[in-house]
Amino acid sequence: MAFEPPTADVERAGVGDRAGLSPVLRRAFSTDASEFEPIPKPGPHDWLAVHLESGQTFDEFKASHPNRPSDSRCVIYLQPLGDFPADRSPAIEKLREFASAFFAIKVKTLPAISLAGSKSTTRHNPNTGNLQILTGDVLDFLKARVPSDAFCVLAVMMEDLYPEPSWNFVFGQASLRESVGVYSFARYDPAFYGEQRTRGYATLLLRRSCKVLVHETGHMFGLAHCTFFNCLMNGSNHLAESDRRPLHLCPVCLHKLQWSIGFDVLERYRALERVTRADGFDDEADWLSRRIEILCREADVKK
Ligand SMILES: [Zn+2]
Ligand SMILES: [Zn+2]
């Protein structure tokens, strides 16, 4: 059966019981807020036309006993792998800042490691000839050196990836059980497809890289793909679909992440607004300003 966008009742059921929460949290998780766009009906090549996902409600998320940060395992580590040439790569520090604001927990960058240093298998793609790294080898490398205070370790790289010889490529891969993942930003650069890098491409590349980083890290917290709203946690089958997703979470996914981490939603929105404004993601920063204003009114505090 084809995917049908959910009704208001389904959205409300998705977010779970809000009784007993503070007024700010109740408002933050309200599905009636006009700041959240409905999930669009999928086109023929879009994720939900190809993958029949039924979604994950807040209650189902909780019942899945997802990994949660604890006092002893509370740091997200970024492991740069290979070169990040300044003229065609997102700045690692920018990625770290964004992830840190997004999850409101400590994000640290590990010293960069060369591709040779990771001892990963490489190949030249049989069709395109570009260099690719075998994901399983990178994950094995990470598993062997997870810092003791790590919630998860995520390798990021500018080289392309493949999961097994019969595959053409993969954007990334993770092991939730081992809390390690590897993601490539190679295919977020227009030049990868032989297209011109237009003005503003650095912002576009950074935005795409931030988006994939926090989406995939969201999976590390046990968040499944979202089918309730237009949301960062929507699945995506291709770059155009991924570009349509916002950088923010819908009320259902925000409730999940807040339950997991326990952050102050207003403080988190403020930190994200600062970072997105500085990074030039103006539409997101404006969206966050509106949310902050609404939640401040609810909290009845001075801005
Ligand atoms: Zn995903
Ligand atoms: Zn969502």
mmCIF file of N, CA, C and O in Angstrom, residues 126-194:
data_model
loop_
_atom_site.group_PDB
_atom_site.id
_atom_site.type_symbol
_atom_site.label_atom_id
_atom_site.label_comp_id
_atom_site.label_asym_id
_atom_site.label_seq_id
_atom_site.Cartn_x
_atom_site.Cartn_y
_atom_site.Cartn_z
ATOM 1 N N PRO A 126 34.502 0.203 -9.973
ATOM 2 C CA PRO A 126 34.595 -0.393 -11.301
ATOM 3 C C PRO A 126 33.930 0.457 -12.403
ATOM 4 O O PRO A 126 34.312 0.364 -13.560
ATOM 5 N N ASN A 127 32.950 1.284 -12.046
ATOM 6 C CA ASN A 127 32.258 2.092 -13.060
ATOM 7 C C ASN A 127 32.873 3.480 -13.209
ATOM 8 O O ASN A 127 33.093 3.946 -14.318
ATOM 9 N N THR A 128 33.134 4.131 -12.077
ATOM 10 C CA THR A 128 33.554 5.528 -12.143
ATOM 11 C C THR A 128 35.062 5.697 -11.949
ATOM 12 O O THR A 128 35.616 6.735 -12.294
ATOM 13 N N GLY A 129 35.717 4.696 -11.377
ATOM 14 C CA GLY A 129 37.165 4.766 -11.178
ATOM 15 C C GLY A 129 37.578 5.522 -9.918
ATOM 16 O O GLY A 129 38.756 5.574 -9.596
ATOM 17 N N ASN A 130 36.609 6.123 -9.175
ATOM 18 C CA ASN A 130 37.005 6.904 -7.984
ATOM 19 C C ASN A 130 37.386 5.986 -6.817
ATOM 20 O O ASN A 130 36.891 4.859 -6.713
ATOM 21 N N LEU A 131 38.274 6.505 -5.962
ATOM 22 C CA LEU A 131 38.756 5.735 -4.810
ATOM 23 C C LEU A 131 37.625 5.511 -3.809
ATOM 24 O O LEU A 131 36.850 6.433 -3.531
ATOM 25 N N GLN A 132 37.513 4.304 -3.292
ATOM 26 C CA GLN A 132 36.487 3.990 -2.283
ATOM 27 C C GLN A 132 37.099 3.168 -1.149
ATOM 28 O O GLN A 132 38.031 2.399 -1.356
ATOM 29 N N ILE A 133 36.506 3.336 0.034
ATOM 30 C CA ILE A 133 36.990 2.654 1.243
ATOM 31 C C ILE A 133 35.917 1.675 1.706
ATOM 32 O O ILE A 133 34.720 1.998 1.670
ATOM 33 N N LEU A 134 36.336 0.508 2.165
ATOM 34 C CA LEU A 134 35.409 -0.522 2.633
ATOM 35 C C LEU A 134 34.921 -0.181 4.049
ATOM 36 O O LEU A 134 35.724 -0.094 4.984
ATOM 37 N N THR A 135 33.587 0.006 4.188
ATOM 38 C CA THR A 135 33.034 0.474 5.467
ATOM 39 C C THR A 135 33.344 -0.476 6.638
ATOM 40 O O THR A 135 33.658 -0.015 7.734
ATOM 41 N N GLY A 136 33.212 -1.784 6.406
ATOM 42 C CA GLY A 136 33.395 -2.760 7.494
ATOM 43 C C GLY A 136 34.766 -2.647 8.135
ATOM 44 O O GLY A 136 34.911 -2.792 9.356
ATOM 45 N N ASP A 137 35.772 -2.365 7.329
ATOM 46 C CA ASP A 137 37.133 -2.234 7.861
ATOM 47 C C ASP A 137 37.240 -1.004 8.765
ATOM 48 O O ASP A 137 37.896 -1.042 9.806
ATOM 49 N N VAL A 138 36.583 0.082 8.339
ATOM 50 C CA VAL A 138 36.629 1.305 9.155
ATOM 51 C C VAL A 138 35.917 1.050 10.485
ATOM 52 O O VAL A 138 36.417 1.438 11.556
ATOM 53 N N LEU A 139 34.766 0.381 10.430
ATOM 54 C CA LEU A 139 34.016 0.110 11.669
ATOM 55 C C LEU A 139 34.838 -0.774 12.611
ATOM 56 O O LEU A 139 34.874 -0.530 13.820
ATOM 57 N N ASP A 140 35.515 -1.778 12.066
ATOM 58 C CA ASP A 140 36.365 -2.648 12.907
ATOM 59 C C ASP A 140 37.474 -1.841 13.566
ATOM 60 O O ASP A 140 37.790 -2.027 14.739
ATOM 61 N N PHE A 141 38.033 -0.930 12.780
ATOM 62 C CA PHE A 141 39.103 -0.069 13.293
ATOM 63 C C PHE A 141 38.590 0.783 14.459
ATOM 64 O O PHE A 141 39.236 0.896 15.498
ATOM 65 N N LEU A 142 37.395 1.349 14.294
ATOM 66 C CA LEU A 142 36.819 2.208 15.347
ATOM 67 C C LEU A 142 36.489 1.408 16.607
ATOM 68 O O LEU A 142 36.756 1.850 17.728
ATOM 69 N N LYS A 143 35.879 0.231 16.405
ATOM 70 C CA LYS A 143 35.446 -0.605 17.542
ATOM 71 C C LYS A 143 36.612 -0.899 18.483
ATOM 72 O O LYS A 143 36.443 -0.985 19.692
ATOM 73 N N ALA A 144 37.786 -1.070 17.899
ATOM 74 C CA ALA A 144 38.953 -1.456 18.690
ATOM 75 C C ALA A 144 39.492 -0.291 19.520
ATOM 76 O O ALA A 144 40.355 -0.497 20.368
ATOM 77 N N ARG A 145 39.022 0.930 19.254
ATOM 78 C CA ARG A 145 39.601 2.081 19.985
ATOM 79 C C ARG A 145 38.537 3.079 20.447
ATOM 80 O O ARG A 145 38.753 4.295 20.410
ATOM 81 N N VAL A 146 37.384 2.565 20.887
ATOM 82 C CA VAL A 146 36.329 3.436 21.407
ATOM 83 C C VAL A 146 36.766 4.000 22.767
ATOM 84 O O VAL A 146 37.051 3.227 23.680
ATOM 85 N N PRO A 147 36.843 5.332 22.925
ATOM 86 C CA PRO A 147 37.226 5.887 24.233
ATOM 87 C C PRO A 147 36.235 5.458 25.324
ATOM 88 O O PRO A 147 35.051 5.252 25.041
ATOM 89 N N SER A 148 36.711 5.340 26.549
ATOM 90 C CA SER A 148 35.872 4.761 27.609
ATOM 91 C C SER A 148 34.667 5.650 27.945
ATOM 92 O O SER A 148 33.666 5.155 28.454
ATOM 93 N N ASP A 149 34.748 6.955 27.645
ATOM 94 C CA ASP A 149 33.609 7.831 27.956
ATOM 95 C C ASP A 149 32.743 8.119 26.729
ATOM 96 O O ASP A 149 31.930 9.035 26.731
ATOM 97 N N ALA A 150 32.909 7.310 25.671
ATOM 98 C CA ALA A 150 32.193 7.589 24.416
ATOM 99 C C ALA A 150 30.756 7.095 24.454
ATOM 100 O O ALA A 150 30.496 5.964 24.879
ATOM 101 N N PHE A 151 29.826 7.966 24.039
ATOM 102 C CA PHE A 151 28.477 7.479 23.735
ATOM 103 C C PHE A 151 28.511 6.823 22.355
ATOM 104 O O PHE A 151 27.920 5.774 22.141
ATOM 105 N N CYS A 152 29.221 7.442 21.427
ATOM 106 C CA CYS A 152 29.431 6.833 20.115
ATOM 107 C C CYS A 152 30.649 7.478 19.454
ATOM 108 O O CYS A 152 31.097 8.559 19.868
ATOM 109 N N VAL A 153 31.189 6.786 18.465
ATOM 110 C CA VAL A 153 32.321 7.302 17.692
ATOM 111 C C VAL A 153 31.937 7.271 16.220
ATOM 112 O O VAL A 153 31.515 6.230 15.702
ATOM 113 N N LEU A 154 32.078 8.420 15.568
ATOM 114 C CA LEU A 154 31.665 8.527 14.173
ATOM 115 C C LEU A 154 32.848 8.959 13.316
ATOM 116 O O LEU A 154 33.392 10.052 13.520
ATOM 117 N N ALA A 155 33.242 8.099 12.408
ATOM 118 C CA ALA A 155 34.301 8.482 11.469
ATOM 119 C C ALA A 155 33.655 9.283 10.344
ATOM 120 O O ALA A 155 32.582 8.938 9.851
ATOM 121 N N VAL A 156 34.309 10.387 9.973
ATOM 122 C CA VAL A 156 33.832 11.206 8.858
ATOM 123 C C VAL A 156 34.965 11.335 7.859
ATOM 124 O O VAL A 156 36.143 11.380 8.239
ATOM 125 N N MET A 157 34.610 11.351 6.575
ATOM 126 C CA MET A 157 35.659 11.373 5.564
ATOM 127 C C MET A 157 35.176 11.972 4.255
ATOM 128 O O MET A 157 33.970 12.061 4.015
ATOM 129 N N MET A 158 36.129 12.393 3.448
ATOM 130 C CA MET A 158 35.806 12.982 2.155
ATOM 131 C C MET A 158 35.928 11.958 1.028
ATOM 132 O O MET A 158 35.580 12.239 -0.108
ATOM 133 N N GLU A 159 36.453 10.775 1.328
ATOM 134 C CA GLU A 159 36.525 9.739 0.303
ATOM 135 C C GLU A 159 35.209 8.972 0.266
ATOM 136 O O GLU A 159 34.483 8.921 1.250
ATOM 137 N N ASP A 160 34.934 8.362 -0.860
ATOM 138 C CA ASP A 160 33.702 7.609 -1.073
ATOM 139 C C ASP A 160 33.791 6.232 -0.384
ATOM 140 O O ASP A 160 34.890 5.739 -0.127
ATOM 141 N N LEU A 161 32.629 5.638 -0.096
ATOM 142 C CA LEU A 161 32.588 4.372 0.647
ATOM 143 C C LEU A 161 31.863 3.274 -0.140
ATOM 144 O O LEU A 161 30.999 3.570 -0.967
ATOM 145 N N TYR A 162 32.199 2.018 0.167
ATOM 146 C CA TYR A 162 31.390 0.879 -0.338
ATOM 147 C C TYR A 162 31.294 -0.169 0.768
ATOM 148 O O TYR A 162 32.241 -0.375 1.528
ATOM 149 N N PRO A 163 30.111 -0.844 0.878
ATOM 150 C CA PRO A 163 29.908 -1.794 1.986
ATOM 151 C C PRO A 163 30.343 -3.213 1.650
ATOM 152 O O PRO A 163 30.628 -3.997 2.543
ATOM 153 N N GLU A 164 30.353 -3.560 0.365
ATOM 154 C CA GLU A 164 30.833 -4.871 -0.085
ATOM 155 C C GLU A 164 31.074 -4.803 -1.590
ATOM 156 O O GLU A 164 30.528 -3.919 -2.263
ATOM 157 N N PRO A 165 31.882 -5.728 -2.109
ATOM 158 C CA PRO A 165 32.318 -5.603 -3.505
ATOM 159 C C PRO A 165 31.177 -5.488 -4.522
ATOM 160 O O PRO A 165 31.320 -4.818 -5.538
ATOM 161 N N SER A 166 30.023 -6.112 -4.248
ATOM 162 C CA SER A 166 28.953 -6.093 -5.251
ATOM 163 C C SER A 166 28.202 -4.757 -5.276
ATOM 164 O O SER A 166 27.399 -4.511 -6.167
ATOM 165 N N TRP A 167 28.443 -3.899 -4.295
ATOM 166 C CA TRP A 167 27.729 -2.620 -4.226
ATOM 167 C C TRP A 167 28.495 -1.527 -4.963
ATOM 168 O O TRP A 167 29.728 -1.539 -4.983
ATOM 169 N N ASN A 168 27.728 -0.556 -5.481
ATOM 170 C CA ASN A 168 28.344 0.565 -6.177
ATOM 171 C C ASN A 168 28.953 1.563 -5.180
ATOM 172 O O ASN A 168 30.085 1.995 -5.321
ATOM 173 N N PHE A 169 28.174 1.904 -4.159
ATOM 174 C CA PHE A 169 28.665 2.832 -3.126
ATOM 175 C C PHE A 169 27.679 2.818 -1.966
ATOM 176 O O PHE A 169 26.592 2.251 -2.055
ATOM 177 N N VAL A 170 28.047 3.477 -0.871
ATOM 178 C CA VAL A 170 27.111 3.716 0.237
ATOM 179 C C VAL A 170 27.502 5.058 0.873
ATOM 180 O O VAL A 170 28.681 5.431 0.863
ATOM 181 N N PHE A 171 26.501 5.806 1.362
ATOM 182 C CA PHE A 171 26.787 7.104 2.003
ATOM 183 C C PHE A 171 27.442 6.901 3.363
ATOM 184 O O PHE A 171 28.226 7.721 3.813
ATOM 185 N N GLY A 172 27.067 5.792 4.020
ATOM 186 C CA GLY A 172 27.620 5.542 5.342
ATOM 187 C C GLY A 172 27.081 4.239 5.898
ATOM 188 O O GLY A 172 26.214 3.601 5.295
ATOM 189 N N GLN A 173 27.622 3.836 7.037
ATOM 190 C CA GLN A 173 27.162 2.605 7.683
ATOM 191 C C GLN A 173 27.458 2.713 9.173
ATOM 192 O O GLN A 173 28.422 3.384 9.557
ATOM 193 N N ALA A 174 26.626 2.047 9.982
ATOM 194 C CA ALA A 174 26.838 2.136 11.426
ATOM 195 C C ALA A 174 26.539 0.801 12.084
ATOM 196 O O ALA A 174 25.821 -0.028 11.533
ATOM 197 N N SER A 175 27.108 0.606 13.250
ATOM 198 C CA SER A 175 26.736 -0.501 14.108
ATOM 199 C C SER A 175 26.184 0.101 15.392
ATOM 200 O O SER A 175 26.935 0.668 16.188
ATOM 201 N N LEU A 176 24.854 0.006 15.547
ATOM 202 C CA LEU A 176 24.218 0.599 16.725
ATOM 203 C C LEU A 176 24.675 -0.092 18.002
ATOM 204 O O LEU A 176 24.867 0.547 19.030
ATOM 205 N N ARG A 177 24.839 -1.422 17.923
ATOM 206 C CA ARG A 177 25.214 -2.197 19.097
ATOM 207 C C ARG A 177 26.595 -1.774 19.590
ATOM 208 O O ARG A 177 26.852 -1.669 20.784
ATOM 209 N N GLU A 178 27.489 -1.518 18.646
ATOM 210 C CA GLU A 178 28.859 -1.145 19.007
ATOM 211 C C GLU A 178 29.029 0.369 19.108
ATOM 212 O O GLU A 178 30.117 0.857 19.442
ATOM 213 N N SER A 179 27.978 1.120 18.739
ATOM 214 C CA SER A 179 28.021 2.593 18.800
ATOM 215 C C SER A 179 29.143 3.197 17.968
ATOM 216 O O SER A 179 29.832 4.120 18.417
ATOM 217 N N VAL A 180 29.336 2.663 16.776
ATOM 218 C CA VAL A 180 30.312 3.245 15.848
ATOM 219 C C VAL A 180 29.656 3.416 14.481
ATOM 220 O O VAL A 180 28.752 2.661 14.118
ATOM 221 N N GLY A 181 30.118 4.415 13.752
ATOM 222 C CA GLY A 181 29.585 4.651 12.413
ATOM 223 C C GLY A 181 30.624 5.329 11.549
ATOM 224 O O GLY A 181 31.600 5.899 12.062
ATOM 225 N N VAL A 182 30.419 5.266 10.235
ATOM 226 C CA VAL A 182 31.323 5.961 9.306
ATOM 227 C C VAL A 182 30.469 6.603 8.213
ATOM 228 O O VAL A 182 29.545 5.983 7.696
ATOM 229 N N TYR A 183 30.768 7.876 7.917
ATOM 230 C CA TYR A 183 29.991 8.625 6.929
ATOM 231 C C TYR A 183 30.909 9.380 5.999
ATOM 232 O O TYR A 183 31.914 9.954 6.433
ATOM 233 N N SER A 184 30.543 9.358 4.733
ATOM 234 C CA SER A 184 31.329 10.075 3.728
ATOM 235 C C SER A 184 30.556 11.299 3.257
ATOM 236 O O SER A 184 29.338 11.242 3.067
ATOM 237 N N PHE A 185 31.273 12.393 3.061
ATOM 238 C CA PHE A 185 30.653 13.608 2.517
ATOM 239 C C PHE A 185 30.987 13.776 1.029
ATOM 240 O O PHE A 185 30.676 14.808 0.443
ATOM 241 N N ALA A 186 31.640 12.762 0.446
ATOM 242 C CA ALA A 186 32.118 12.883 -0.945
ATOM 243 C C ALA A 186 30.992 13.274 -1.894
ATOM 244 O O ALA A 186 31.169 14.121 -2.770
ATOM 245 N N ARG A 187 29.838 12.665 -1.723
ATOM 246 C CA ARG A 187 28.750 12.852 -2.692
ATOM 247 C C ARG A 187 27.881 14.077 -2.410
ATOM 248 O O ARG A 187 26.835 14.238 -3.032
ATOM 249 N N TYR A 188 28.305 14.914 -1.462
ATOM 250 C CA TYR A 188 27.570 16.159 -1.209
ATOM 251 C C TYR A 188 28.219 17.341 -1.912
ATOM 252 O O TYR A 188 27.747 18.460 -1.834
ATOM 253 N N ASP A 189 29.333 17.056 -2.593
ATOM 254 C CA ASP A 189 30.044 18.091 -3.355
ATOM 255 C C ASP A 189 29.584 18.010 -4.813
ATOM 256 O O ASP A 189 29.708 16.947 -5.426
ATOM 257 N N PRO A 190 29.038 19.114 -5.380
ATOM 258 C CA PRO A 190 28.566 19.055 -6.776
ATOM 259 C C PRO A 190 29.662 18.567 -7.731
ATOM 260 O O PRO A 190 29.370 17.925 -8.744
ATOM 261 N N ALA A 191 30.921 18.867 -7.398
ATOM 262 C CA ALA A 191 32.028 18.474 -8.277
ATOM 263 C C ALA A 191 32.144 16.957 -8.396
ATOM 264 O O ALA A 191 32.664 16.437 -9.384
ATOM 265 N N PHE A 192 31.624 16.226 -7.406
ATOM 266 C CA PHE A 192 31.675 14.761 -7.466
ATOM 267 C C PHE A 192 30.920 14.267 -8.702
ATOM 268 O O PHE A 192 31.257 13.252 -9.298
ATOM 269 N N TYR A 193 29.863 15.014 -9.078
ATOM 270 C CA TYR A 193 29.019 14.613 -10.214
ATOM 271 C C TYR A 193 29.435 15.348 -11.487
ATOM 272 O O TYR A 193 28.688 15.386 -12.463
ATOM 273 N N GLY A 194 30.608 15.978 -11.431
ATOM 274 C CA GLY A 194 31.080 16.711 -12.603
ATOM 275 C C GLY A 194 30.359 18.039 -12.783
ATOM 276 O O GLY A 194 30.431 18.650 -13.849
#
